[in-house]
Coordinates of C-alpha atoms in Angstrom, one line a residue:
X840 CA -38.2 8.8 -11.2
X841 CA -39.4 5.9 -9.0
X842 CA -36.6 3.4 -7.3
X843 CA -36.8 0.6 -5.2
X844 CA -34.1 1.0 -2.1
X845 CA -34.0 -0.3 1.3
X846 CA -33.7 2.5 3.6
X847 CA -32.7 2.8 7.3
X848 CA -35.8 4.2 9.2
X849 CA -34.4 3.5 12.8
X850 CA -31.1 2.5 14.3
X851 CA -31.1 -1.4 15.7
X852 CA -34.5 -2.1 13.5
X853 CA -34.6 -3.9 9.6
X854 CA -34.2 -1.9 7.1
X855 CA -37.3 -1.0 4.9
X856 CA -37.2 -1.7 1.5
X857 CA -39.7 0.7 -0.2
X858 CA -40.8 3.0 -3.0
X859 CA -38.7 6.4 -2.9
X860 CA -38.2 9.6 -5.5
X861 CA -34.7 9.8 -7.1
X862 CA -34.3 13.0 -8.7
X863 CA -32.8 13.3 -11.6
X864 CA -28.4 14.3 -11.9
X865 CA -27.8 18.1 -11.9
X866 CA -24.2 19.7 -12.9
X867 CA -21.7 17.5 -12.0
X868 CA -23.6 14.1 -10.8
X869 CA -24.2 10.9 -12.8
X870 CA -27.5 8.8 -12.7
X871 CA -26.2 4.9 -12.4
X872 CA -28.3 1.8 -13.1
X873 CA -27.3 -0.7 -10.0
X874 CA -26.4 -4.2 -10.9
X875 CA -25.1 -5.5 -8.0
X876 CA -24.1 -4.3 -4.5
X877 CA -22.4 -5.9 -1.3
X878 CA -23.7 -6.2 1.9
X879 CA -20.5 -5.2 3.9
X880 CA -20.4 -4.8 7.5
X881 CA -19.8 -0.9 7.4
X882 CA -23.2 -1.1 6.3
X883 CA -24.6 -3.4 9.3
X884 CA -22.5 -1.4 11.9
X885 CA -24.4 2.3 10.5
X886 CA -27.6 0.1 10.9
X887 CA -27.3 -1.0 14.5
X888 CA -26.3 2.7 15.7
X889 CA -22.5 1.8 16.7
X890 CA -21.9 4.2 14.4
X891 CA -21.4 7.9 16.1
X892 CA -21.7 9.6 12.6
X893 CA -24.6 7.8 11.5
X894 CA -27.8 9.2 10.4
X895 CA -31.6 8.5 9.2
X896 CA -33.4 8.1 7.5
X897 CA -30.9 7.2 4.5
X898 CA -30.7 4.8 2.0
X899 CA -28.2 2.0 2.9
X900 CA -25.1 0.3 0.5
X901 CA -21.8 1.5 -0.8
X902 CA -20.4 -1.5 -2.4
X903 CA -21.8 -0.7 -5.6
X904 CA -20.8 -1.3 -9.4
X905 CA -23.6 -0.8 -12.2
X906 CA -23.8 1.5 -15.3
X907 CA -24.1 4.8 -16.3
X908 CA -27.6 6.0 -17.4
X909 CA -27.2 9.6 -17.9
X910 CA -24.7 12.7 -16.9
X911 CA -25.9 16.3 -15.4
X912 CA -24.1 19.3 -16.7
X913 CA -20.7 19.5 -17.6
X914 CA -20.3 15.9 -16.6
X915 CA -16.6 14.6 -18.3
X916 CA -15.3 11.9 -16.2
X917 CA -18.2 9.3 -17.6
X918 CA -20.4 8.7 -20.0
X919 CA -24.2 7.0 -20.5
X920 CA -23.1 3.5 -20.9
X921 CA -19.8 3.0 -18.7
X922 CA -19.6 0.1 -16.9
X923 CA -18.7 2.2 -13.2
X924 CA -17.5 1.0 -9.5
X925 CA -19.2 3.5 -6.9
X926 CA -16.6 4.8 -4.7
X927 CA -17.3 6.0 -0.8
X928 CA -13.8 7.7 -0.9
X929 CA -14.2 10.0 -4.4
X930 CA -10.9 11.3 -6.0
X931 CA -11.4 15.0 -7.8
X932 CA -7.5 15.1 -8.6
X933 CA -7.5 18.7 -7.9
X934 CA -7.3 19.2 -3.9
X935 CA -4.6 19.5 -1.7
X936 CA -5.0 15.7 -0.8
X937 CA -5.4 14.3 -4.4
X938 CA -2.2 16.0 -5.5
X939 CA -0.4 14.4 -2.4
X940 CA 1.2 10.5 -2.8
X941 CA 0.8 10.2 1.2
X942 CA -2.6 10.0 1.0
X943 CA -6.1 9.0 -0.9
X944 CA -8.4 11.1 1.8
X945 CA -10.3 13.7 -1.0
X946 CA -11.4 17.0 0.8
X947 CA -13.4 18.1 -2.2
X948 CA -16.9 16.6 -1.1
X949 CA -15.8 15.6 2.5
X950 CA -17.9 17.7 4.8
X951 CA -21.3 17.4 2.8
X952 CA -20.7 13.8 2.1
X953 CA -20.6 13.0 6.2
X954 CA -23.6 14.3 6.5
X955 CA -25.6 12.7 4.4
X956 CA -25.7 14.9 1.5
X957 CA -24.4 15.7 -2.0
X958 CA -21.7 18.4 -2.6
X959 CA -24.7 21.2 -3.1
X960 CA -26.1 20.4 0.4
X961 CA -29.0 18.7 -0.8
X962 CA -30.0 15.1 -1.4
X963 CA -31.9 13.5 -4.4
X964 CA -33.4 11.4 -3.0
X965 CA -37.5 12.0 -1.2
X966 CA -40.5 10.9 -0.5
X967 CA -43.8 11.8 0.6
X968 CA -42.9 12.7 4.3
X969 CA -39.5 14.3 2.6
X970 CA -35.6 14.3 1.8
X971 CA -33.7 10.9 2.7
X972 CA -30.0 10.9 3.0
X973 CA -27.1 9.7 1.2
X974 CA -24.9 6.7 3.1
X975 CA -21.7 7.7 2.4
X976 CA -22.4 9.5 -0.6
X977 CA -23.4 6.2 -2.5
X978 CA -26.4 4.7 -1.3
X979 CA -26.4 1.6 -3.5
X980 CA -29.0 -0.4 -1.7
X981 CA -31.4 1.1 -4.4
X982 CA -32.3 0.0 -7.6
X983 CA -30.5 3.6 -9.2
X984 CA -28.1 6.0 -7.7
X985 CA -27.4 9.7 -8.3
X986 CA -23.4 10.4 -7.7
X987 CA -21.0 12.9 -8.3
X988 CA -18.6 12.0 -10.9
X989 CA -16.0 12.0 -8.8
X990 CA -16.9 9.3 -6.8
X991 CA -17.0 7.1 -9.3
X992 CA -14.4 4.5 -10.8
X993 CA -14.8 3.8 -14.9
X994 CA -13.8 0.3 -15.4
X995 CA -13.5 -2.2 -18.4
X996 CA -17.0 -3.7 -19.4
X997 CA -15.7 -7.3 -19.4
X998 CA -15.8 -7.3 -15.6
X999 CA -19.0 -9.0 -14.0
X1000 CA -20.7 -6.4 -12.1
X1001 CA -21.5 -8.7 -9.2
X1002 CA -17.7 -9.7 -8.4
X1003 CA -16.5 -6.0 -9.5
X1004 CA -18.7 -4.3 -6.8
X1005 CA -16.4 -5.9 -4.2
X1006 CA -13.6 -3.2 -5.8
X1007 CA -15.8 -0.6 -4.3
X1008 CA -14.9 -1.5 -0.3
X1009 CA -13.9 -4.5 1.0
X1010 CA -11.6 -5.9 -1.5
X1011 CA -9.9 -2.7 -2.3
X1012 CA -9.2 -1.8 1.2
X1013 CA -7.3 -5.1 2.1
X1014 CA -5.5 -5.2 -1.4
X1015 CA -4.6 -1.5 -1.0
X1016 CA -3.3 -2.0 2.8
X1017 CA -1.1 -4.3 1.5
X1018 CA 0.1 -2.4 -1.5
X1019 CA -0.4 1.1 -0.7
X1020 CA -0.2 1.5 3.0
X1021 CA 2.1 -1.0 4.3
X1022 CA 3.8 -1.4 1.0
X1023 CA 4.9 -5.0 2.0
X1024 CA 8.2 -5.8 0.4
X1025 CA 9.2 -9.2 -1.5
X1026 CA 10.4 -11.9 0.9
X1027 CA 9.1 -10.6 4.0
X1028 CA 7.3 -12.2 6.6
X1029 CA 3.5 -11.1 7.1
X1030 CA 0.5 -11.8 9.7
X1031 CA -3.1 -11.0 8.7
X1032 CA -5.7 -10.9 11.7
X1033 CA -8.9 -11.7 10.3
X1034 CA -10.0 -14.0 7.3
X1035 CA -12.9 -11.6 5.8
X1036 CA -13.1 -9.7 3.3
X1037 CA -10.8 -6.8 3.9
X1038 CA -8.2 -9.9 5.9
X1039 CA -8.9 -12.1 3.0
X1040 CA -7.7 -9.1 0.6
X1041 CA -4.8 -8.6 2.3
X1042 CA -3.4 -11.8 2.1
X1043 CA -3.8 -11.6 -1.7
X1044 CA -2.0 -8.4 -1.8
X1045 CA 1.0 -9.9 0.5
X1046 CA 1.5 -12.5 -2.4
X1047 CA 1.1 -9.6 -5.1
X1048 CA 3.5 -7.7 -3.4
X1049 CA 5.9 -11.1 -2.7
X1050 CA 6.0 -11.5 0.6
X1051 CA 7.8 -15.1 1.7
X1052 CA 5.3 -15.9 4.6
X1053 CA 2.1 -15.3 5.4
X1054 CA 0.2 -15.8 8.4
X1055 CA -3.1 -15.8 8.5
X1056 CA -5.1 -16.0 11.4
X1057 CA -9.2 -16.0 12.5
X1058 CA -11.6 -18.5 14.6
X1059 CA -13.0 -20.0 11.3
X1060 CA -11.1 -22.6 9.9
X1061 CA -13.5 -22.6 7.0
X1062 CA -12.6 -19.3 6.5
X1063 CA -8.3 -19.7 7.0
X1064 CA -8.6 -22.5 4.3
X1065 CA -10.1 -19.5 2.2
X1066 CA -6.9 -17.6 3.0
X1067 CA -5.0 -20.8 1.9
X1068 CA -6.8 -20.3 -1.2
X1069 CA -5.7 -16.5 -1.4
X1070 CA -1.7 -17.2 -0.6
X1071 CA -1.7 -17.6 3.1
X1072 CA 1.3 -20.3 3.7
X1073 CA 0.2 -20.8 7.5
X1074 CA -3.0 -20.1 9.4
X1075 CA -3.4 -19.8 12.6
X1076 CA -6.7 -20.0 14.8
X1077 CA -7.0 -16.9 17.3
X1078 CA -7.4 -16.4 20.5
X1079 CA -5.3 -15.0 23.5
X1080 CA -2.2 -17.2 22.8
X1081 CA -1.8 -15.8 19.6
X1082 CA 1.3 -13.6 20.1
X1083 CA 3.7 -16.0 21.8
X1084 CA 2.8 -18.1 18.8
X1085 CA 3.6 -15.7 16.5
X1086 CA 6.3 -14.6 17.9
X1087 CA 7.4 -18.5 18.4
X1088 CA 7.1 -18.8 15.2
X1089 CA 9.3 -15.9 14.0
X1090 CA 12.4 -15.8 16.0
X1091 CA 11.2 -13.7 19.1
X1092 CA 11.1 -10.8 17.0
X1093 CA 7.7 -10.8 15.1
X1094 CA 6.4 -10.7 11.7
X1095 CA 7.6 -7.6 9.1
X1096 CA 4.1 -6.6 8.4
X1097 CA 0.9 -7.0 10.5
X1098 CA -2.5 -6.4 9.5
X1099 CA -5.3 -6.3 11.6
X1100 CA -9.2 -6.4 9.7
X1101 CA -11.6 -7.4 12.4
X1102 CA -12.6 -3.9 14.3
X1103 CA -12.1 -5.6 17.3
X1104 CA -9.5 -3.7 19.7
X1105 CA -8.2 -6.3 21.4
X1106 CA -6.9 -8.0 18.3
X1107 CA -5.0 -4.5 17.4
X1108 CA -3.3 -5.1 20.6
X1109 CA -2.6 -8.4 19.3
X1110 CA -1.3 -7.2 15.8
X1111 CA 0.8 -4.4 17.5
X1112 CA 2.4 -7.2 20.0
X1113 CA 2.9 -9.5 16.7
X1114 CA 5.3 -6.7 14.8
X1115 CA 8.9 -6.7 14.7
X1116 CA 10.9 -5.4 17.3
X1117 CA 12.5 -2.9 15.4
X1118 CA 10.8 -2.4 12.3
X1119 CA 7.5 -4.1 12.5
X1120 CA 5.1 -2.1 10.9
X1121 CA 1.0 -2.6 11.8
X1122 CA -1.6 -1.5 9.4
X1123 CA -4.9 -1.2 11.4
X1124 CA -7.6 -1.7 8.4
X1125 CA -10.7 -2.4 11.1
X1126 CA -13.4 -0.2 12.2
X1127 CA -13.6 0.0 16.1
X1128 CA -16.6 0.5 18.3
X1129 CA -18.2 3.9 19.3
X1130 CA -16.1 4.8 22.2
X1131 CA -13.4 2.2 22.2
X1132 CA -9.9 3.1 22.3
X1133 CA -6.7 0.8 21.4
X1134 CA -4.2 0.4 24.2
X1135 CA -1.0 -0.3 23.2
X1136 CA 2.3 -0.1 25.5
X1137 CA 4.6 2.3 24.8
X1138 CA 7.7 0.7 25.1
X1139 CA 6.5 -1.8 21.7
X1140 CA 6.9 1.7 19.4
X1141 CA 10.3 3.0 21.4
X1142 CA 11.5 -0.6 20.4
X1143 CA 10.7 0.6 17.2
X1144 CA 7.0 -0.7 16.1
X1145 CA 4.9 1.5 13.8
X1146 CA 1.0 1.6 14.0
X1147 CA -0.3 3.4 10.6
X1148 CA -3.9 3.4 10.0
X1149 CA -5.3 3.0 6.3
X1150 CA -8.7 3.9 4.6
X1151 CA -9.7 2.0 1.4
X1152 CA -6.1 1.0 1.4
X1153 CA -5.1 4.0 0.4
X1154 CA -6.2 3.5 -2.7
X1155 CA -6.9 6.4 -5.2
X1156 CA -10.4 5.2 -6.3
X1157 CA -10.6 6.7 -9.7
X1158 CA -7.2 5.5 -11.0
X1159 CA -6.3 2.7 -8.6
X1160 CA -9.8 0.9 -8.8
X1161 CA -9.7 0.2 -12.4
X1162 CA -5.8 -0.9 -12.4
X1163 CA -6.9 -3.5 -9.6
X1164 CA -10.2 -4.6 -11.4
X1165 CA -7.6 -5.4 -14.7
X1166 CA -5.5 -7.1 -11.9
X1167 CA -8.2 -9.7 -11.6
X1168 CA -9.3 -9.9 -15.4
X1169 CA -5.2 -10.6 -15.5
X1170 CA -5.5 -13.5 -13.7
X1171 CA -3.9 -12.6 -10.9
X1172 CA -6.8 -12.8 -8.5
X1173 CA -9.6 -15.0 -7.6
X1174 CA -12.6 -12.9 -6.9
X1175 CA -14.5 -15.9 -7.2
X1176 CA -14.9 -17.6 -3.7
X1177 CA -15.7 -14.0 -2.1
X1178 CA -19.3 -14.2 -3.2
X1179 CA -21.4 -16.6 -1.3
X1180 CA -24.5 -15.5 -1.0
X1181 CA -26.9 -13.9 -4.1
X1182 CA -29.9 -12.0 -2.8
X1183 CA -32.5 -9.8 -3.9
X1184 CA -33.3 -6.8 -2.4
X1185 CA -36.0 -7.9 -0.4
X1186 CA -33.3 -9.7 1.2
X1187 CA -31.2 -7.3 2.3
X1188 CA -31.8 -7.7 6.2
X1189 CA -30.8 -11.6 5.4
X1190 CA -27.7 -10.2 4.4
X1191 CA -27.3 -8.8 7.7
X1192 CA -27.9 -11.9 9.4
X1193 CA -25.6 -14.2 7.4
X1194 CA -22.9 -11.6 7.9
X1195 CA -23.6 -11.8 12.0
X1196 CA -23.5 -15.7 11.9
X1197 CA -19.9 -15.5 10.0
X1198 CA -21.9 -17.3 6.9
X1199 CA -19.8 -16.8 4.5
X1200 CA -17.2 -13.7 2.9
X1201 CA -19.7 -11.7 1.4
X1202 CA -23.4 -11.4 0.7
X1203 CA -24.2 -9.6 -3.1
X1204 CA -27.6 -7.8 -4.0
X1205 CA -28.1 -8.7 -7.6
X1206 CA -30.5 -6.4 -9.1

């Protein structure tokens, strides 16, 4: 079939939205129907070749929610008709890693799935001049996707599409980080570094998890009034006296939980400084630089800190997505002030440039 997608030609140039050939879903893979997709900044750092494992020409997006069109062979998971979030870290519930609490990281499609490719080696999606890979085995920029089934999360039809795509990356991972990896604990004291999407998600899953105080902190008051908005009791704005402010304002210990969701490493430093002596515990959620390295003194874990890394928060995508998706319907989030920006297709480079000016949470392609 014919598609629409915006497809990334040449590291540090615009993407190209285009006609391209999607083939149709052989054993095992599901043809979805787009309705809306992200713009997140995973997809801006592949773009502007940061990223060492990224490749091209490919076809863009992984923040994706839309609806099933039709199932390849043996297809059970899904049906024509489910309302599905796409899901850049799939769950087969059979590996070594699936069977495992400690950890969400699949090994079923993970090697073909890096490279650009679906878990036969091949990708579905071509033009004239040939094959054009898969980003991160979703490539939702694209008005239709061809998935395994196992990458992707059935959820309840009374979601809208264009707030439950934000399930698929950004909101998930800061929820789950909270949840899942840190596993904040009621009454505790937390510090968030970052008020975006993944920052602004952890905050929310502090509250959900009941912590007593917590700290948000980012250079956009705009955007700590948002984390006000999420259950941030405090805010701070950042910058390099950060730490003896957090730690003023805790005792001289430091907060319980620290979260850091900007990519930058010199706020990791910060968020390792700002744990407890102790038992501090820092979740790094951010995506670094090619090349950069996080420096942290040794003496802050001997004194008992813990640095733990999390991806997706940890979350199981096919069984946790859908139980945080009925978290919202619930009540007990507001996906709401996320989305600030609508866009078409055609406007997906607009995304990027909103996202670089710090306009806004997040940008969504309607479709």
């Amino acid at each position: 079939m014919k598609m629409r997608a915006a497809v990334l030609e040449q590291f540090g140039e615009p993407l190209v939205v285009q006609e391209v050939d999607l083939a149709e879903p052989r054993a095992g893979e599901v043809l979805v129907r787009l309705a809306a997709c992200g713009v997140c900044h995973t997809d801006l750092y592949t773009a502007s070749g940061a990223d060492p494992s990224g490749y091209a020409p490919a076809v863009l997006g992984h923040e994706g929610a839309g609806v099933v069109e039709a199932v390849g062979e043996g297809v059970a998971l899904v049906e024509p008709g489910d309302h599905v979030v796409t899901l850049f870290s799939p769950q087969c519930g059979r590996c070594e890693h699936c069977l495992d609490d400690r950890t969400n990281l699949c090994l079923a499609i993970r090697d073909q799935q890096n490279n650009g490719y679906m878990p036969d080696g091949s990708s579905r999606i071509s033009r004239q001049d040939g094959e054009i890979r898969h980003f991160m085995g979703t490539s939702t920029f694209a008005e239709y996707t061809v998935m395994p089934e196992i990458a992707l999360a059935r959820i309840d039809p009374e979601a809208p599409l264009d707030r439950a795509c934000l399930f698929a990356c950004g909101l998930s991972t800061g929820l789950g980080a909270a949840i899942n990896t840190a596993g904040v604990e009621a009454g505790s004291t937390c510090v968030v570094f970052g008020a975006g999407m993944v920052g602004l998600g952890a905050v929310a899953g502090c509250r959900l998890q009941g912590a007593e105080r917590i700290i948000s902190v980012d250079l956009s008051e705009e955007r700590l009034e948002l984390a006000r908005g999420q259950g941030a009791t405090e805010t701070m704005l950042g910058g390099e006296a950060v730490v003896e402010a957090i730690l003023e304002e805790t005792g001289g210990f430091g907060a319980d939980y620290t979260f850091e969701a900007t990519g930058n490493v010199a706020v990791m430093r910060q968020a390792v400084e700002s744990a407890r002596m102790g038992w501090g515990l820092c979740t790094v959620a951010g995506v670094a630089g090619k090349g950069e390295t996080l420096d942290i003194v040794p003496r802050l874990l001997i004194t008992g800190r813990r640095v733990a890394g999390s991806s997706f928060g940890g979350v199981k995508g096919r069984e946790g997505v859908p139980k945080l998706v009925d978290r919202w319907l619930a009540g007990e989030l507001d996906v709401e002030p996320f989305v600030s920006h609508h866009l078409g297709l055609e406007e997906v480079n607009r995304g990027f440039e909103l996202m670089e000016k710090g306009s806004g949470i997040r940008s969504v392609i309607d479709f």
